[in-house]
Amino acid sequence: MQNSTAPSPPIRRTDYTPPPFLIDTVALEFDLVPERTLVKNTMRVHRNPDAARAPHLELFGEQLEFANAAIDGVPCSAVRLVQHGLTVENVPDSFELTISSLCKPVENTTLSGLYVSGSNFFTQCEAEGFRRITYFLDRPDVMSTYSVTLRADKAAYPVLLSNGNLLEEGDLPDGRHFARWEDPFCKPCYLFALVAGKLVCIEERVKSGSGAEKLLQVWVEPHDLGKTRHAMDSLIHSIRWDEERFGLELDLDRFMIVAVSDFNMGAMENKGLNIFNTKYVLANPETASDTDFANIEAVVGHEYFHNWTGNRVTCRDWFQLSLKEGLTVFRDEEFSADRAYGQSNGSGEAARATKRIKDVLALRQMQFAEDAGPMAHPVRPESYVEINNFYTMTVYKKGSEVVRMYQTLFGRDGFRKGMDLYFKRHDGQAVTCDDFRHAMADANGRDLAQFERWYSQAGTPRVAVKTAYDSAARSYRVTLTQGYGDAAPAARETQKGALLIPFAIGLIGKDGADLPLRLEGEASAASGTTRVLEFTETDQTFTFVDVAEKPLPSLLRNFSAPVIVEFDYMADELAFLLAHDSDPFNRWEAGQRLATRELLALAGRAASGASLQLDDSIVAAFSRVLTDESLSPAFRELTLILPSEAYMADQMSESNPAAVHAARQFMRKRLATALRDEWLAVYEQHHTPGEYEATPKASGHRALKNLALSYLAELDDPAHVVSRASKQYASANNMTDRAGALLAMLNAPDSGRGNQAQEVLDDFYRRFEQEPLVIDMWFALQALRRGSAKRPVIGIVRELMAHPAFNLKNPNRASSLIFAFCMANPAQFHCEDGSGYAFWAEQVIALDSINPQVAARLARSLEMWRRFTPALREGMRTMLETVAARVKSRDVQEIVTKALA
Ligand code: B3K
Ligand code: ZN
């Protein structure tokens, strides 16, 4: 194992000191051989005048075999190998250091550092993978310019890529060849990359805003060349968008994307050479769903946008990770929203709202849960044991919400001014979250000292709302109170004071129209019918005057801050908001509140064995949405889908996945039965004939149609549905429709016509046997099945583990089966007999010795164990203890130790 077994001490943010040495230039030479790669690294090193003087130079190194070193060309013997790397003793103030070492890419199953996937070489250096390639000051505040020479067998590795520009290439003796690359920009080592192998590309030449020609390439394995168009288009759109919205141009002559099937996460923003999980590059209508198409656009955008937010301006230390990740997620969310707007012909605001709803759903389902558990941490964490465990929903998604709040406070123009000042001040530097906040504050002439708390306090804030209407005075008082409620201990430690919360509000009259808004003390009503209140005290009252009638408040419009709003709406008020709110986000939110409330009540009854009933008024409210042709199909789908089981379980005082499942299934069946004709009509009305288009509009139609099919599959007599689904399956010209049909057939009650669902499942496998990403989906669909007492899903999953196509070493495949079951099928995973937990423990232990980053991610699926019913809690604790005693990696140790603490 690469990590030591002794518990590692945490690293603290406040212990930061500047690096004692800086490295100006790095010349790397690679002799690429899978079993034994030689790396020669020549660095120009000098003392950092801004740091305390250190006699020795300490370099990080992991899993390396040291060969030799020289200082200024003279062999050097003052090298000591130490636990974390090596120390060069008594070095001069300025010198050239050359170190040669060896590594073993083919044995590297961690997928961090230099590794082999298929028969090609790839690298992944963020956060601390570069030290697995060569000895180095592996920290983001050491920025250098790189030149890279790659040498390899020409037949086996015809393509040799690295960052920047290709300077030279040629043949060498013995069938070998070389390529020399140079990156003109200074960068931290985590942005270094190389790729070598049998790859092909599509390319385009585009002109950037200032007229310079740029070469764009998307590199893949030869059989995937036909699935690259969408990624290339997404890249071109990203380049245009960053120029238009932020005035940021591509700074390199050449920009490459390379797809690899063995990858630990989505993608990586290496300078000029982005490396992507195939899942976020490859798409054609037959193999990729609408969601895949949208994700590819978003991830291509995200990595491209890092070129400025992350690469040109990078992080001083890893505690500042959200400086680049929160900001870049915000940028990719805005990019996708603007794209949806642009493609919507006329219904732009609805398209933008759909994207916003999806982003908020992800935040609430995953980040809010994280913030309520043992891994809760501020957007800028205070300490970590293993930095790879902190690429979290909090750093990414809550970080994005924090950035969004600047824009909500200052408007798009004010936000742009802040961005411009940020680049003016910090281009080429490694900086902190404070530097970003100061740029926003200074560009907008504001004191944002209080806003710092968004970076330093963990936990999800709660805003309680009280209102009072005075008909005589025609005034409406809104009193807001902020706090954290019963936060998890990990969050409580950091909570110190009131936040600046931009709280967007509207007031709605009896006819459903927005009322004009004038706050006490203002001369006249402000324009617009949404007001962003700056809520800065623990308790604060805002009084609206000239309010002609008692209004219904529309709170936290467009989800203007990452908080939980507590307000006791009556059911009929929610139905009214669902029908009338001018803020599309809050219209959807009203439906969510209505459904959540109902589901919670049903789950409570299910838990105690009481009978279940659904009020007719709820059915009526959903029926109105289902049949309201003025609403976009995408919006209707999002409103009618019902909150997920995982989210619902989090809302219970004691999580009870079985009760939640029963409640949600009951409600789905009731809505299916009561609205059968409406679902059938909707199903028929939303086909998308003709050539497949990945636009938000077309995918909205497919989403609603397939939702209708899934509701219809809940009916007791599914014969008609199954025949519709099997027709749809056979005739589909795209993956969304094919998979939607398959899913409906898998979920439909057995119609007594034998194993039709299994036959279709088998057909699906045969059809797509050559498409690993589709086979991933085939595994996932089965891991997510509903199962039955006779056939629990754990049995299916264990059988599939033995399937010849299963491979624990491939993160996509492992997650398609194991993660899907452990994280996305709560009712089956949390089976009372503990079989799910035993399976989880086996897999975490197995993965720990293959790939600690992936193992640690899986380990997190039990971290909320204290929130479950007593019977489940005990089973989880036992397995957490088993895992804690068996795993060796720092990654998994940190997760299970925190969970058990
Ligand atoms: N910056 C990378 C994530 C690296 C994760 C390292 N464990 C991808 C991204 O956020 O764009
Ligand atoms: Zn990122």
Short mmCIF file of N, CA and C in Angstrom, two decimals, residues 193-281:
data_model
loop_
_atom_site.label_atom_id
_atom_site.label_comp_id
_atom_site.label_asym_id
_atom_site.label_seq_id
_atom_site.Cartn_x
_atom_site.Cartn_y
_atom_site.Cartn_z
N ALA A 193 0.23 17.03 -17.27
CA ALA A 193 -0.39 15.82 -17.81
C ALA A 193 0.42 15.27 -18.98
N LEU A 194 0.36 13.97 -19.14
CA LEU A 194 0.84 13.35 -20.38
C LEU A 194 -0.12 12.23 -20.76
N VAL A 195 -0.15 11.97 -22.07
CA VAL A 195 -0.95 10.86 -22.60
C VAL A 195 -0.10 10.21 -23.69
N ALA A 196 -0.07 8.89 -23.75
CA ALA A 196 0.66 8.21 -24.82
C ALA A 196 -0.09 6.95 -25.21
N GLY A 197 -0.26 6.75 -26.51
CA GLY A 197 -0.93 5.52 -26.91
C GLY A 197 -1.50 5.55 -28.31
N LYS A 198 -2.37 4.58 -28.56
CA LYS A 198 -3.03 4.49 -29.87
C LYS A 198 -4.34 5.23 -29.79
N LEU A 199 -4.31 6.47 -30.21
CA LEU A 199 -5.51 7.31 -30.13
C LEU A 199 -5.71 8.03 -31.45
N VAL A 200 -6.96 8.42 -31.69
CA VAL A 200 -7.26 9.22 -32.89
C VAL A 200 -8.05 10.44 -32.45
N CYS A 201 -8.13 11.44 -33.32
CA CYS A 201 -8.87 12.64 -32.89
C CYS A 201 -9.72 13.24 -33.98
N ILE A 202 -10.74 13.99 -33.58
CA ILE A 202 -11.35 14.93 -34.52
C ILE A 202 -10.79 16.29 -34.15
N GLU A 203 -10.64 17.14 -35.16
CA GLU A 203 -10.13 18.47 -34.83
C GLU A 203 -10.87 19.56 -35.56
N GLU A 204 -10.80 20.74 -34.99
CA GLU A 204 -11.44 21.93 -35.56
C GLU A 204 -10.48 23.08 -35.36
N ARG A 205 -10.52 24.02 -36.29
CA ARG A 205 -9.79 25.25 -36.07
C ARG A 205 -10.79 26.37 -35.89
N VAL A 206 -10.66 27.11 -34.82
CA VAL A 206 -11.59 28.22 -34.58
C VAL A 206 -10.78 29.49 -34.33
N LYS A 207 -11.44 30.62 -34.54
CA LYS A 207 -10.78 31.89 -34.23
C LYS A 207 -11.32 32.37 -32.89
N SER A 208 -10.41 32.81 -32.05
CA SER A 208 -10.86 33.36 -30.77
C SER A 208 -11.28 34.81 -30.98
N GLY A 209 -11.85 35.43 -29.95
CA GLY A 209 -12.38 36.78 -30.03
C GLY A 209 -11.40 37.76 -30.65
N SER A 210 -10.13 37.64 -30.33
CA SER A 210 -9.15 38.60 -30.84
C SER A 210 -8.59 38.18 -32.19
N GLY A 211 -9.14 37.11 -32.76
CA GLY A 211 -8.77 36.74 -34.12
C GLY A 211 -7.69 35.68 -34.23
N ALA A 212 -7.13 35.23 -33.11
CA ALA A 212 -6.07 34.23 -33.16
C ALA A 212 -6.66 32.85 -33.48
N GLU A 213 -5.92 32.06 -34.28
CA GLU A 213 -6.44 30.74 -34.64
C GLU A 213 -6.08 29.70 -33.57
N LYS A 214 -7.04 28.87 -33.24
CA LYS A 214 -6.84 27.86 -32.20
C LYS A 214 -7.13 26.48 -32.78
N LEU A 215 -6.29 25.52 -32.41
CA LEU A 215 -6.53 24.14 -32.82
C LEU A 215 -7.20 23.39 -31.68
N LEU A 216 -8.37 22.83 -31.95
CA LEU A 216 -9.09 22.07 -30.91
C LEU A 216 -9.11 20.60 -31.31
N GLN A 217 -8.82 19.73 -30.36
CA GLN A 217 -8.83 18.30 -30.66
C GLN A 217 -9.54 17.51 -29.57
N VAL A 218 -10.26 16.47 -30.00
CA VAL A 218 -10.83 15.52 -29.05
C VAL A 218 -10.27 14.15 -29.39
N TRP A 219 -9.47 13.59 -28.46
CA TRP A 219 -8.75 12.34 -28.70
C TRP A 219 -9.47 11.17 -28.02
N VAL A 220 -9.63 10.07 -28.76
CA VAL A 220 -10.31 8.89 -28.22
C VAL A 220 -9.68 7.63 -28.83
N GLU A 221 -10.10 6.47 -28.36
CA GLU A 221 -9.67 5.24 -29.01
C GLU A 221 -10.38 5.15 -30.37
N PRO A 222 -9.74 4.50 -31.35
CA PRO A 222 -10.27 4.54 -32.72
C PRO A 222 -11.75 4.19 -32.85
N HIS A 223 -12.23 3.17 -32.13
CA HIS A 223 -13.63 2.76 -32.32
C HIS A 223 -14.61 3.79 -31.76
N ASP A 224 -14.13 4.79 -31.05
CA ASP A 224 -15.03 5.79 -30.46
C ASP A 224 -15.08 7.10 -31.25
N LEU A 225 -14.39 7.16 -32.36
CA LEU A 225 -14.29 8.43 -33.08
C LEU A 225 -15.66 9.01 -33.44
N GLY A 226 -16.62 8.14 -33.71
CA GLY A 226 -17.96 8.62 -34.09
C GLY A 226 -18.78 9.16 -32.92
N LYS A 227 -18.21 9.19 -31.75
CA LYS A 227 -18.97 9.67 -30.58
C LYS A 227 -18.35 10.94 -29.99
N THR A 228 -17.66 11.70 -30.83
CA THR A 228 -16.92 12.86 -30.31
C THR A 228 -17.54 14.21 -30.68
N ARG A 229 -18.52 14.20 -31.60
CA ARG A 229 -19.03 15.47 -32.12
C ARG A 229 -19.61 16.36 -31.02
N HIS A 230 -20.38 15.76 -30.14
CA HIS A 230 -21.05 16.57 -29.12
C HIS A 230 -20.04 17.21 -28.17
N ALA A 231 -18.98 16.48 -27.84
CA ALA A 231 -17.95 17.04 -26.96
C ALA A 231 -17.27 18.22 -27.66
N MET A 232 -16.97 18.04 -28.94
CA MET A 232 -16.33 19.14 -29.69
C MET A 232 -17.24 20.36 -29.74
N ASP A 233 -18.51 20.14 -30.05
CA ASP A 233 -19.45 21.27 -30.10
C ASP A 233 -19.53 21.95 -28.73
N SER A 234 -19.54 21.13 -27.68
CA SER A 234 -19.62 21.69 -26.33
C SER A 234 -18.40 22.56 -26.04
N LEU A 235 -17.24 22.11 -26.53
CA LEU A 235 -16.01 22.89 -26.31
C LEU A 235 -16.10 24.23 -27.04
N ILE A 236 -16.56 24.19 -28.28
CA ILE A 236 -16.66 25.43 -29.05
C ILE A 236 -17.65 26.39 -28.37
N HIS A 237 -18.78 25.87 -27.91
CA HIS A 237 -19.75 26.72 -27.21
C HIS A 237 -19.14 27.29 -25.92
N SER A 238 -18.35 26.49 -25.25
CA SER A 238 -17.74 26.96 -24.00
C SER A 238 -16.78 28.12 -24.27
N ILE A 239 -16.00 27.98 -25.33
CA ILE A 239 -15.02 29.02 -25.67
C ILE A 239 -15.76 30.34 -25.95
N ARG A 240 -16.82 30.24 -26.73
CA ARG A 240 -17.60 31.45 -27.08
C ARG A 240 -18.23 32.08 -25.84
N TRP A 241 -18.79 31.22 -25.02
CA TRP A 241 -19.52 31.72 -23.83
C TRP A 241 -18.57 32.46 -22.90
N ASP A 242 -17.38 31.93 -22.67
CA ASP A 242 -16.47 32.58 -21.72
C ASP A 242 -15.99 33.92 -22.28
N GLU A 243 -15.90 34.01 -23.59
CA GLU A 243 -15.54 35.31 -24.18
C GLU A 243 -16.68 36.31 -23.98
N GLU A 244 -17.90 35.85 -24.26
CA GLU A 244 -19.04 36.77 -24.22
C GLU A 244 -19.40 37.18 -22.80
N ARG A 245 -19.48 36.22 -21.92
CA ARG A 245 -20.00 36.53 -20.58
C ARG A 245 -18.91 37.12 -19.69
N PHE A 246 -17.67 36.67 -19.84
CA PHE A 246 -16.63 37.12 -18.93
C PHE A 246 -15.42 37.77 -19.62
N GLY A 247 -15.47 37.88 -20.94
CA GLY A 247 -14.34 38.49 -21.65
C GLY A 247 -13.07 37.67 -21.52
N LEU A 248 -13.19 36.37 -21.34
CA LEU A 248 -12.01 35.52 -21.13
C LEU A 248 -11.76 34.67 -22.37
N GLU A 249 -10.55 34.82 -22.91
CA GLU A 249 -10.20 34.11 -24.16
C GLU A 249 -9.33 32.90 -23.89
N LEU A 250 -9.37 31.96 -24.80
CA LEU A 250 -8.44 30.83 -24.74
C LEU A 250 -7.03 31.37 -24.97
N ASP A 251 -6.11 31.03 -24.06
CA ASP A 251 -4.78 31.63 -24.12
C ASP A 251 -3.74 30.76 -24.83
N LEU A 252 -4.10 29.53 -25.21
CA LEU A 252 -3.15 28.63 -25.86
C LEU A 252 -3.50 28.49 -27.34
N ASP A 253 -2.52 28.09 -28.16
CA ASP A 253 -2.79 27.88 -29.59
C ASP A 253 -3.53 26.57 -29.80
N ARG A 254 -3.46 25.71 -28.80
CA ARG A 254 -3.94 24.35 -28.99
C ARG A 254 -4.63 23.89 -27.72
N PHE A 255 -5.80 23.27 -27.86
CA PHE A 255 -6.53 22.80 -26.68
C PHE A 255 -7.03 21.39 -26.97
N MET A 256 -6.64 20.46 -26.08
CA MET A 256 -6.95 19.04 -26.33
C MET A 256 -7.79 18.46 -25.20
N ILE A 257 -8.71 17.58 -25.61
CA ILE A 257 -9.47 16.77 -24.66
C ILE A 257 -9.14 15.32 -24.99
N VAL A 258 -8.83 14.52 -23.97
CA VAL A 258 -8.55 13.10 -24.20
C VAL A 258 -9.48 12.28 -23.32
N ALA A 259 -10.08 11.24 -23.88
CA ALA A 259 -11.00 10.40 -23.11
C ALA A 259 -10.30 9.13 -22.65
N VAL A 260 -10.54 8.75 -21.40
CA VAL A 260 -9.97 7.51 -20.87
C VAL A 260 -11.05 6.78 -20.07
N SER A 261 -11.06 5.44 -20.20
CA SER A 261 -12.16 4.71 -19.55
C SER A 261 -11.86 4.36 -18.09
N ASP A 262 -10.59 4.41 -17.68
CA ASP A 262 -10.28 4.20 -16.26
C ASP A 262 -9.95 5.55 -15.64
N PHE A 263 -10.85 6.09 -14.88
CA PHE A 263 -10.63 7.44 -14.34
C PHE A 263 -11.38 7.58 -13.03
N ASN A 264 -10.76 8.24 -12.07
CA ASN A 264 -11.36 8.30 -10.72
C ASN A 264 -12.53 9.26 -10.58
N MET A 265 -12.59 10.27 -11.48
CA MET A 265 -13.72 11.20 -11.32
C MET A 265 -14.24 11.58 -12.71
N GLY A 266 -14.80 12.76 -12.85
CA GLY A 266 -15.40 13.14 -14.12
C GLY A 266 -14.37 13.54 -15.17
N ALA A 267 -13.50 14.48 -14.80
CA ALA A 267 -12.54 14.98 -15.76
C ALA A 267 -11.52 15.84 -15.03
N MET A 268 -10.47 16.25 -15.76
CA MET A 268 -9.40 17.00 -15.13
C MET A 268 -8.89 18.10 -16.06
N GLU A 269 -8.74 19.29 -15.48
CA GLU A 269 -8.48 20.49 -16.26
C GLU A 269 -7.01 20.76 -16.57
N ASN A 270 -6.14 19.73 -16.68
CA ASN A 270 -4.73 19.96 -16.99
C ASN A 270 -4.57 21.00 -18.09
N LYS A 271 -3.58 21.87 -17.94
CA LYS A 271 -3.44 22.99 -18.87
C LYS A 271 -3.32 22.53 -20.33
N GLY A 272 -4.29 22.89 -21.13
CA GLY A 272 -4.25 22.58 -22.56
C GLY A 272 -4.46 21.11 -22.90
N LEU A 273 -4.49 20.25 -21.90
CA LEU A 273 -4.65 18.81 -22.14
C LEU A 273 -5.61 18.23 -21.11
N ASN A 274 -6.89 18.55 -21.29
CA ASN A 274 -7.88 18.04 -20.35
C ASN A 274 -8.05 16.53 -20.53
N ILE A 275 -8.04 15.81 -19.43
CA ILE A 275 -8.27 14.37 -19.50
C ILE A 275 -9.64 14.07 -18.91
N PHE A 276 -10.43 13.31 -19.66
CA PHE A 276 -11.82 13.09 -19.30
C PHE A 276 -12.13 11.61 -19.13
N ASN A 277 -12.97 11.32 -18.18
CA ASN A 277 -13.66 10.04 -18.12
C ASN A 277 -14.47 9.91 -19.43
N THR A 278 -14.40 8.76 -20.09
CA THR A 278 -15.15 8.57 -21.34
C THR A 278 -16.64 8.94 -21.19
N LYS A 279 -17.14 8.75 -19.98
CA LYS A 279 -18.56 9.05 -19.71
C LYS A 279 -18.93 10.50 -20.03
N TYR A 280 -17.95 11.40 -19.94
CA TYR A 280 -18.22 12.81 -20.19
C TYR A 280 -17.67 13.30 -21.53
N VAL A 281 -17.39 12.35 -22.43
CA VAL A 281 -16.97 12.73 -23.79
C VAL A 281 -17.84 12.03 -24.83
#
